[in-house]
Coordinates of C-alpha atoms in Angstrom, one line a residue:
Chain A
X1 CA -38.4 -11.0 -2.6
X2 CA -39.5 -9.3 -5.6
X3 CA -37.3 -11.1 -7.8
X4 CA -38.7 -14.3 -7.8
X5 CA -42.3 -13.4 -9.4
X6 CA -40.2 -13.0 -13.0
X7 CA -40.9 -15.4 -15.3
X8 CA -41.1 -19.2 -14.6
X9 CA -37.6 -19.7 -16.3
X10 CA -35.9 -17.3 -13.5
X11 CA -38.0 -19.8 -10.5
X12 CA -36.4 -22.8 -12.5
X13 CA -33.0 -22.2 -12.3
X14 CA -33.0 -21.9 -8.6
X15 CA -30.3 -19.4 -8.6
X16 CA -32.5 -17.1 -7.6
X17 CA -33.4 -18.9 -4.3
X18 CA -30.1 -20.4 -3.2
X19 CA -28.8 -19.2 0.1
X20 CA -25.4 -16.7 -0.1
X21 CA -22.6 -18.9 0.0
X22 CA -20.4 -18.2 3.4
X23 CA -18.1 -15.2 2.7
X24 CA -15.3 -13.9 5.7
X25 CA -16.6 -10.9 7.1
X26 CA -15.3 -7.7 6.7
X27 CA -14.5 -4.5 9.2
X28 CA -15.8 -6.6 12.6
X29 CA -13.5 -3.0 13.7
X30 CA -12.8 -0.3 11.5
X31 CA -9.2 0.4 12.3
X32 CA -6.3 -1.8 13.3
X33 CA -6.9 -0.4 17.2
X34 CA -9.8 1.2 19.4
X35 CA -9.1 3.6 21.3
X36 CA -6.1 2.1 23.5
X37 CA -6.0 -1.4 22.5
X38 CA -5.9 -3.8 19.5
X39 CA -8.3 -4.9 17.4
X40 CA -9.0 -8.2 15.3
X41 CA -8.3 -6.1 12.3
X42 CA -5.3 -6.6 10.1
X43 CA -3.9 -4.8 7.5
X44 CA -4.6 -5.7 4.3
X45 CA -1.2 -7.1 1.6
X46 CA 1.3 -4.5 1.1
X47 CA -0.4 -1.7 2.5
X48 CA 1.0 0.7 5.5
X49 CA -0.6 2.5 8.2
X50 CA 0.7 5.8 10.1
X51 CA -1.0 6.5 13.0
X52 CA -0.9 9.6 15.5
X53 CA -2.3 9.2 18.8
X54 CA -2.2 11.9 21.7
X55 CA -3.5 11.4 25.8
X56 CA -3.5 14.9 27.4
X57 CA -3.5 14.9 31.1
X58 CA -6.6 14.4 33.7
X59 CA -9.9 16.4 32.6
X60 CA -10.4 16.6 36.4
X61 CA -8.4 19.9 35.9
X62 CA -11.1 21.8 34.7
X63 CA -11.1 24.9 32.2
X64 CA -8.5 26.1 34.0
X65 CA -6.1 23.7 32.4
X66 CA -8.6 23.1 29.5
X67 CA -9.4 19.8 30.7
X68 CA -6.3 18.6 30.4
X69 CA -5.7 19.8 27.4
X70 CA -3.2 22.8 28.4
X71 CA -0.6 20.2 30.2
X72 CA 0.6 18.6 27.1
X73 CA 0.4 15.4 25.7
X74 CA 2.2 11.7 25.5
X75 CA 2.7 10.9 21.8
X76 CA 2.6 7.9 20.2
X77 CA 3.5 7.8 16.1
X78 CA 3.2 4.2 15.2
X79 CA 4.0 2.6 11.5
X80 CA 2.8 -0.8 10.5
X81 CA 2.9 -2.6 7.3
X82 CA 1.2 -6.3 6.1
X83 CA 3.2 -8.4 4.1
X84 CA 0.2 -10.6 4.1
X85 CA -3.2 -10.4 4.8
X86 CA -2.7 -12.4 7.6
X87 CA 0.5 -10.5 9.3
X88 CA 0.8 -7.1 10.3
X89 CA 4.0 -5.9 11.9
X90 CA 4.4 -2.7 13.6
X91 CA 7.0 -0.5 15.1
X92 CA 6.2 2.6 17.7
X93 CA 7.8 4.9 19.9
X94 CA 5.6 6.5 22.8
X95 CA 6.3 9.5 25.0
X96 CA 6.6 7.7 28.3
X97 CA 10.4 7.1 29.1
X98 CA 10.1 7.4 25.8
X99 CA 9.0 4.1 25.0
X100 CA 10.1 1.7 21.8
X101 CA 8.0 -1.4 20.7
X102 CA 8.0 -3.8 18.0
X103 CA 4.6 -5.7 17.4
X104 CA 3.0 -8.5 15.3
X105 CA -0.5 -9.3 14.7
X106 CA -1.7 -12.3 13.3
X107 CA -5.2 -13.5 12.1
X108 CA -5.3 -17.3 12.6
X109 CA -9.6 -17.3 11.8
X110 CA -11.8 -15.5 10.6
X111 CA -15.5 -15.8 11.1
X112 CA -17.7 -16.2 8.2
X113 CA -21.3 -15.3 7.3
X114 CA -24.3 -16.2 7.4
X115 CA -23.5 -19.5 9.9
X116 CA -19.7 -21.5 9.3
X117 CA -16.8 -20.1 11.7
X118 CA -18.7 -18.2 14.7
X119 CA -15.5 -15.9 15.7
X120 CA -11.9 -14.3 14.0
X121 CA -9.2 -15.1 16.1
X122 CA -5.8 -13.7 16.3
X123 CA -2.5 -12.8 18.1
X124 CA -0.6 -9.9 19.2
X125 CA 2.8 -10.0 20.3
X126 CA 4.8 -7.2 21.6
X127 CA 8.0 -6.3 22.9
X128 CA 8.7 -2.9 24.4
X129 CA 11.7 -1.5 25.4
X130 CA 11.8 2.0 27.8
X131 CA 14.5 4.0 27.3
X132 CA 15.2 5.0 30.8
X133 CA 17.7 4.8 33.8
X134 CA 18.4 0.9 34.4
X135 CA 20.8 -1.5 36.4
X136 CA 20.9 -3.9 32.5
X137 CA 19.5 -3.3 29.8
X138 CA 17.2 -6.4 30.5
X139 CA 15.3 -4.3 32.9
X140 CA 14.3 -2.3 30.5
X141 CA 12.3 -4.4 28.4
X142 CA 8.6 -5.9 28.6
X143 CA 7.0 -8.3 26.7
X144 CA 2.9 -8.8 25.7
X145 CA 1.2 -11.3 24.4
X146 CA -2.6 -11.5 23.3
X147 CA -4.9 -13.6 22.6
X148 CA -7.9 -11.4 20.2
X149 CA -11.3 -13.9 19.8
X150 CA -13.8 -11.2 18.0
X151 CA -16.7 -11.6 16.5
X152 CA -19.4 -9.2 14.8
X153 CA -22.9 -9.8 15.6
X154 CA -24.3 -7.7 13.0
X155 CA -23.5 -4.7 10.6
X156 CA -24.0 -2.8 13.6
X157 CA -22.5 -4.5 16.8
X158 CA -19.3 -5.9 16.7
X159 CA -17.4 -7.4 20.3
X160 CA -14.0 -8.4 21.0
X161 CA -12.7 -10.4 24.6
X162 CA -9.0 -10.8 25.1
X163 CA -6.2 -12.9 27.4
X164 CA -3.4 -10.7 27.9
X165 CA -0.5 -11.9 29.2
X166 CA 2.3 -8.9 30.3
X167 CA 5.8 -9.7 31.5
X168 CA 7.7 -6.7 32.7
X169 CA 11.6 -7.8 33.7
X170 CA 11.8 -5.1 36.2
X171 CA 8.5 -4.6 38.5
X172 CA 7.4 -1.3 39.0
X173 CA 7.3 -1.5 42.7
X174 CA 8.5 -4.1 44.7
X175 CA 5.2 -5.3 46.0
X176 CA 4.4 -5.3 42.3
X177 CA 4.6 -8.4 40.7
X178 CA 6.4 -9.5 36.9
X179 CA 3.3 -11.2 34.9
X180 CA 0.1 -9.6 34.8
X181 CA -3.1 -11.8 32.9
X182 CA -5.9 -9.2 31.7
X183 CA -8.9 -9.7 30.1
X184 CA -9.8 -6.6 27.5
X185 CA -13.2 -6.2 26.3
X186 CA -14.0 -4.1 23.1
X187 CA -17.0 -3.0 21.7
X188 CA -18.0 -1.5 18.6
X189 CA -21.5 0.2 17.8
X190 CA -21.6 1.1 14.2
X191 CA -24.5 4.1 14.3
X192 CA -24.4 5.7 11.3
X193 CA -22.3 4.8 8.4
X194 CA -18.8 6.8 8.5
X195 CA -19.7 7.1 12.7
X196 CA -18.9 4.4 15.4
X197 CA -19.2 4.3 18.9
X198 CA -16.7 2.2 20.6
X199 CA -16.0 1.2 24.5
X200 CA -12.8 -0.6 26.2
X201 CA -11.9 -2.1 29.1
X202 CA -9.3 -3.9 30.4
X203 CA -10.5 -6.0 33.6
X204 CA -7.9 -7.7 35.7
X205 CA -7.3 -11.3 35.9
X206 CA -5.5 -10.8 39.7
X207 CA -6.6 -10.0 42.8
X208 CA -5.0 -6.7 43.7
X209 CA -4.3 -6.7 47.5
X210 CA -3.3 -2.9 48.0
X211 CA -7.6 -2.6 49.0
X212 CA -7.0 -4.2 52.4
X213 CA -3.4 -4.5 53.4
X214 CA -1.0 -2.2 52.1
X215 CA 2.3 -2.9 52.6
X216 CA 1.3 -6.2 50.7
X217 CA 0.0 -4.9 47.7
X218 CA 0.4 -6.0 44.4
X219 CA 0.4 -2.3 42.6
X220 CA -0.5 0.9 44.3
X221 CA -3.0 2.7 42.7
X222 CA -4.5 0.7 40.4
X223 CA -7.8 0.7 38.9
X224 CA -9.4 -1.3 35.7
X225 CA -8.9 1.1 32.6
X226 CA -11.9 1.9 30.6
X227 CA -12.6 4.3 27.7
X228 CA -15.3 5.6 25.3
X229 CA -14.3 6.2 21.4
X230 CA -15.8 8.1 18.8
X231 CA -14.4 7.0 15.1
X232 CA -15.6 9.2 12.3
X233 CA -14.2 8.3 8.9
X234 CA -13.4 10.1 6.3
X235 CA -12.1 8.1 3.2
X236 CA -8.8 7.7 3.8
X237 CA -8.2 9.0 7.4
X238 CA -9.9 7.4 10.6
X239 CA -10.6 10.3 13.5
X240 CA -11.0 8.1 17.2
X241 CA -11.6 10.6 19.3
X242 CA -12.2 9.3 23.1
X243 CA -11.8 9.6 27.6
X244 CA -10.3 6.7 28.8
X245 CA -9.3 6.3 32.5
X246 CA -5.5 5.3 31.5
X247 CA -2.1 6.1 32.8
X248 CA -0.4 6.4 29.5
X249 CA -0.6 5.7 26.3
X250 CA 1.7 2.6 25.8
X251 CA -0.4 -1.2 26.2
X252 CA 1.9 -1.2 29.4
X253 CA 0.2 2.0 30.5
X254 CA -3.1 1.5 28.9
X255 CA -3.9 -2.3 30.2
X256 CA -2.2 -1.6 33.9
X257 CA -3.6 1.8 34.8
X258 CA -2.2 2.7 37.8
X259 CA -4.8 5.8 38.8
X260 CA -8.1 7.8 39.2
X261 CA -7.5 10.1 36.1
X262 CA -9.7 10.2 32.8
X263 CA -7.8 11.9 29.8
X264 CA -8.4 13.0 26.9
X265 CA -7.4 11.6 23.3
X266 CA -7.2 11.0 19.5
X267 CA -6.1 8.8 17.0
X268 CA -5.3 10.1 13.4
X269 CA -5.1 7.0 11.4
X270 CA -3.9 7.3 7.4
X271 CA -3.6 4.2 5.3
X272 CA -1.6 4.5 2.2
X273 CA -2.3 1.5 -0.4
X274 CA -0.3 0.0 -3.4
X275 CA -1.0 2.2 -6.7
X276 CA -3.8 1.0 -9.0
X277 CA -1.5 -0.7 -12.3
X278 CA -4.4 -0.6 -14.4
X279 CA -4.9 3.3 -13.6
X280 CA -1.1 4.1 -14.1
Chain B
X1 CA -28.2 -26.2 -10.1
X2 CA -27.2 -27.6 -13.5
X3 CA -29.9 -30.7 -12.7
X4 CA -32.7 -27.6 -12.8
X5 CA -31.1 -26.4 -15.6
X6 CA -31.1 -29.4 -17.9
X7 CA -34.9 -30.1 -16.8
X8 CA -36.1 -26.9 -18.0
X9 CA -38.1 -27.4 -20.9
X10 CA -36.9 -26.4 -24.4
X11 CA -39.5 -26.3 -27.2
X12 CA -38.6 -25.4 -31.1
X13 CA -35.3 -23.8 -31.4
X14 CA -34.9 -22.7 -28.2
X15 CA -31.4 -23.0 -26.9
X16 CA -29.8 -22.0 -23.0
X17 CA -26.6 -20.8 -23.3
X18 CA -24.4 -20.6 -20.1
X19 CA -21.7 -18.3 -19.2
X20 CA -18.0 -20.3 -18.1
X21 CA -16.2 -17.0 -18.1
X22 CA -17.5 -13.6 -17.2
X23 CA -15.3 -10.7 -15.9
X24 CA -17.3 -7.1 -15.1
X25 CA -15.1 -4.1 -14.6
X26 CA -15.9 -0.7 -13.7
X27 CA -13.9 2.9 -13.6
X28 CA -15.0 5.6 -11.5
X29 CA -13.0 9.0 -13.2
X30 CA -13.5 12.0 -10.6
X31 CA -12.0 14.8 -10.5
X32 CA -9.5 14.2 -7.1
X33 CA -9.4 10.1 -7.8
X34 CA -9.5 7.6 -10.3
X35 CA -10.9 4.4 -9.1
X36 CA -11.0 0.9 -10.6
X37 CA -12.1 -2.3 -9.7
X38 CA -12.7 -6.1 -11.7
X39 CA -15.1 -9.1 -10.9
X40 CA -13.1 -12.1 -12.1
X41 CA -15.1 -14.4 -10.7
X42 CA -18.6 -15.9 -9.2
X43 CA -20.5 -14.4 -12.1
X44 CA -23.4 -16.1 -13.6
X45 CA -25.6 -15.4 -16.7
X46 CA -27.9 -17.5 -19.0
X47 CA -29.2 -16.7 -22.3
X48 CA -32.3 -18.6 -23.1
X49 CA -32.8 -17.9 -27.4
X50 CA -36.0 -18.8 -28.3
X51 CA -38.3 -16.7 -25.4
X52 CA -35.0 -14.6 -25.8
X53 CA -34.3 -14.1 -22.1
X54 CA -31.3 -12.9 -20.3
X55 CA -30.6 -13.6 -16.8
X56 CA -27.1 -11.7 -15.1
X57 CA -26.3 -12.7 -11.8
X58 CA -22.6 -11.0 -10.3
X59 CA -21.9 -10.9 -6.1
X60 CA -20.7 -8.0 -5.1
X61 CA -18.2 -9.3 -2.8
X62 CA -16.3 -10.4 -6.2
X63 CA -14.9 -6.9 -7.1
X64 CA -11.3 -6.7 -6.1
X65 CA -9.7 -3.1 -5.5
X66 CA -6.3 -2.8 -5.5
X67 CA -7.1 -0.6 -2.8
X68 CA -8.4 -2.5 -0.2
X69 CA -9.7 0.2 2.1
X70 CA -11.9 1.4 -1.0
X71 CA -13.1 -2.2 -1.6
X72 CA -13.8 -2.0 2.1
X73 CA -15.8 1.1 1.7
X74 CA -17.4 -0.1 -1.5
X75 CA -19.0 -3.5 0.5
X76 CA -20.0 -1.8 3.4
X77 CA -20.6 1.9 2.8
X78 CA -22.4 2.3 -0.8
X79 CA -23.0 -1.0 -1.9
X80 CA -24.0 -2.7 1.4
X81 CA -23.2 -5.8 0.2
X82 CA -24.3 -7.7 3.4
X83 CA -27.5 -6.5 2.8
X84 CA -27.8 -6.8 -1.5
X85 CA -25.0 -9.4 -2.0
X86 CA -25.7 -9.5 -5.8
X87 CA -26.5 -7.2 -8.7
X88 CA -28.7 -8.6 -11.4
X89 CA -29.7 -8.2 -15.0
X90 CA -32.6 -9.7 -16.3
X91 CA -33.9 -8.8 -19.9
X92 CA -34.7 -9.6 -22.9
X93 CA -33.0 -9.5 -26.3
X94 CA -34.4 -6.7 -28.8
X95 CA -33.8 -8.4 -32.1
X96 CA -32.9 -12.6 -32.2
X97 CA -29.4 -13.7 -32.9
X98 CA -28.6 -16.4 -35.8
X99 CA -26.3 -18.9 -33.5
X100 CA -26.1 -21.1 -36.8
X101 CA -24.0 -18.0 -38.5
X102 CA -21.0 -17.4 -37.2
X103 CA -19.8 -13.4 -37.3
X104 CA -20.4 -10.7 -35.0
X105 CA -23.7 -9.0 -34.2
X106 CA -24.8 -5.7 -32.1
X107 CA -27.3 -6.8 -29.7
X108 CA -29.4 -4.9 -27.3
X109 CA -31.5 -6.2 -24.2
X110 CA -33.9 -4.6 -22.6
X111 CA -34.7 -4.4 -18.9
X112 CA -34.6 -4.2 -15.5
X113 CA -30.8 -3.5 -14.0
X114 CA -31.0 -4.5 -10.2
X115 CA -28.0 -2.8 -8.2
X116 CA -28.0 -2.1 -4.5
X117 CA -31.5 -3.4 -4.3
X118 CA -33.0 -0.8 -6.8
X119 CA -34.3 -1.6 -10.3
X120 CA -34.1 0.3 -13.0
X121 CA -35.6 -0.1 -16.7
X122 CA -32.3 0.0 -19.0
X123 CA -31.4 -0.9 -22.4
X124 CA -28.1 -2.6 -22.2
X125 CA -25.9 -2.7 -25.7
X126 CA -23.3 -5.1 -26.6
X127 CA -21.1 -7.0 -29.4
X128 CA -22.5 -10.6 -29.7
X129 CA -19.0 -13.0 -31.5
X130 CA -20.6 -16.2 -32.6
X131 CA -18.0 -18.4 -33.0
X132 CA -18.1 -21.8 -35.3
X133 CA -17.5 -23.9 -32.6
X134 CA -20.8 -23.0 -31.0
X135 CA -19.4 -20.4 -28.3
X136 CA -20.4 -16.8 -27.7
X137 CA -18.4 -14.2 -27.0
X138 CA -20.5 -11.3 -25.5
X139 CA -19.0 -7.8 -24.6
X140 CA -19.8 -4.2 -24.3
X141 CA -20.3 -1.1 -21.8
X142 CA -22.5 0.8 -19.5
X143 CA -23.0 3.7 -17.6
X144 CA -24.7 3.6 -14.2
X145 CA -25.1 6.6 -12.2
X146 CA -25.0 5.1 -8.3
X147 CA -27.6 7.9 -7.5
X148 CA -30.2 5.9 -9.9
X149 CA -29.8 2.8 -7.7
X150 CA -29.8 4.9 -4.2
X151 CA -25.8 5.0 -3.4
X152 CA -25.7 7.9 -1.6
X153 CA -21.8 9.7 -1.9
X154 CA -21.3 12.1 0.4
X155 CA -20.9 15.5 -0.7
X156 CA -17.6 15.8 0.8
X157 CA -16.5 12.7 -1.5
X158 CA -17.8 14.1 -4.7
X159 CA -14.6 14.9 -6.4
X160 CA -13.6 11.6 -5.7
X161 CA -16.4 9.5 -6.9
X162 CA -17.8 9.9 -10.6
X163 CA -21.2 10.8 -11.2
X164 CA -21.5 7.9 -13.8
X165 CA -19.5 5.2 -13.7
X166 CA -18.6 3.3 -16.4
X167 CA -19.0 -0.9 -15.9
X168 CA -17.6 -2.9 -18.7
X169 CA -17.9 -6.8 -19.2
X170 CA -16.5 -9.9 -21.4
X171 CA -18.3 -13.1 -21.4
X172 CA -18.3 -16.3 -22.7
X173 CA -21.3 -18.5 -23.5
X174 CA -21.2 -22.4 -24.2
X175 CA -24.6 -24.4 -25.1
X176 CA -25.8 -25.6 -21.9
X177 CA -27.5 -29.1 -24.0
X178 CA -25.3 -29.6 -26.9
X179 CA -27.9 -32.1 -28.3

């Protein structure tokens, strides 16, 4: 370093020389979610986040239905707000059913840099409630819990594994079992500054019988969701723009996709933050 | 660090003075957005009288926004504080100070300001307060211009980020040897 050829007294004082001392990192993800699925990242105190997130329908369609495009959307408007650094909460309403959910996040570590604590680790708990045609109300309601270990590898490569844990009281089909274990994988590839390239996947932790034996499977039609993201930021806003091979747009929908169809979709993310006192 | 301290030499009158208290603060006044921020702590200067050095040493990481999504931006977008985790001053007074005279002085130092990895020549102004108990109260203002020090704002940002921004700091300097 060019620094350290000033004069003797700047060599002597060492401060010059000493290693950074071990600091948390910062953005391992640059928004609260990829594409479909949590990330690591909280909110920090007192401020809110509004997002706006649309899946069209399969691009298989073609320019004839513009991709998917033309045959409308599932919305999901989501609102969240940290009382801590350390706890988001979150309320949503998707258009499947539609669908209500509470959520919590939680950081319980976060990895620090250079060397100390190698990953962040958190929690995500949801409970989702459809608004649809039921014997009880109990039947209506599902529950998710996740386990978030993420860590970033460099300013440019962040990565993300997950145990998900989904209990739905009524099965979707009666070959179709109650608790579901998944393991999501996120990636984040920062390549230019304000531009990241994400990818998703959640892979299942269950052997899904419908391959061989019909009548005895698990849950027909499903297939491991994946999905590519493009986040472009822009000061306040966050643009994800991405495909993902998803059913809906709900963690329900997103983590047990029960078909062959890729959509298209966006995430408008706005975070507003407590006004500047000293600016005031 | 204090052992290397107390080893250096001192010939004559030469004196270190250490800082115990040093807050930097800077306002960013754009057209669309006013933006402030304060380093309260994890700064580090030493004033050597005598060869009349001055050594400034402030992480970058210290600034707290009330707005974290701009401190966010600041660390990893302009600063790139993963990569320059400090900005430096290291200079030399213009004209000596008389420590044994209590009273305030104007004081200048001259040279290189080292932000986001870039150096540039500067003179630096400031109010010197020498106390009678010995203590130094230093404080004064700057402008920097991020473009000098190769912070690139994008052109779609500049109504919201100043040109010039203006840093502000308040320190306080004990003798390091009171012998």
């Amino acid at each position: 370093m060019g620094l350290l050829c000033g004069p003797l007294f700047w060599a002597q004082n060492g401060s010059l020389v000493e290693a950074p001392e071990k600091v948390p990192v910062t953005a391992t993800f640059k928004g609260t979610r990829l594409l479909n699925y949590h990330t690591i990242q909280t909110l920090p105190k007192n401020h809110w986040e509004f997002r706006v997130a649309h899946r069209f329908g399969d691009v298989g369609s073609g320019i004839k239905r513009l991709w998917g495009i033309d045959d409308g959307a599932r919305v999901r408007l989501s609102l969240d707000y940290a009382p801590w650094n350390f706890l988001t909460l979150g309320m949503e309403r998707s258009g499947e059913g539609p669908l209500y959910n509470v959520y919590l996040k939680a950081r319980l570590l976060t990895q620090t840099t250079p060397g100390g604590i190698p990953v962040s680790v958190g929690y995500y708990g949801a409970v989702f409630y459809a608004d649809v045609p039921a014997e009880t109300w109990e039947h209506r309601l599902q529950y998710l819990h996740q386990l978030l270990v993420a860590r970033k590898f460099s300013r440019r490569f962040s990565a993300q594994v997950g145990l998900a844990y989904l209990h739905q009281n009524y099965a979707l089909v009666p070959t179709a079992p109650n608790d579901y274990f998944l393991l999501p994988l996120l990636l984040r590839f920062k390549t230019l500054k304000r531009l990241t390239i994400g990818a998703e996947a959640a892979l299942p932790l269950w052997e899904n019988k419908l391959d061989n034996d019909a009548p005895s499977s698990y849950l027909p039609g499903y297939a491991p969701a994946i999905g590519l993201v493009i986040e472009i930021e822009t000061g306040g806003h966050v643009f994800q723009l991405g495909v993902s091979r998803v059913s809906g747009i709900a963690e329900p929908y997103t983590l047990l996709n029960r078909g062959q169809s890729w959509r298209f979709g966006f995430n408008i993310s706005r975070i507003f933050s407590p006004k500047d006192p000293s600016l005031q | 660090m204090r052992t290397y301290l107390i080893t250096v030499i001192l010939t004559g009158y030469a004196q270190l003075y250490k800082t115990d208290t040093l807050f930097i603060s800077f306002y960013s006044d754009a057209p669309l957005e006013k933006i402030s921020a304060e380093s309260r702590k994890g700064s580090y200067s030493v004033i050597h009288f005598g060869p009349d050095t001055v050594y400034v040493r402030v992480p970058i990481r210290s600034f707290e926004f009330p707005n974290k999504l701009m401190q966010e931006h600041f660390n990893e977008d302009y600063l790139e504080s993963d990569r320059y985790p400090y900005a430096y001053f290291r200079g030399k007074l213009i004209a000596p100070i008389p420590l044994n005279e209590p009273g305030e002085y104007a004081v200048s130092a001259e040279g290189d300001l080292i932000i986001h990895g870039k150096a540039r020549h500067r003179l630096l102004s400031g109010v010197f307060q020498v106390l009678p108990d010995k203590r130094l109260i230093l404080r004064g203002k700057f402008l920097v211009r991020p473009a000098d020090h190769d912070i690139k704002i994008p052109k779609m940002l500049w109504q919201k980020i100043a040109e010039e921004v203006e840093v502000r700091f308040f320190g306080q300097y004990r003798p390091e040897n009171a012998n």
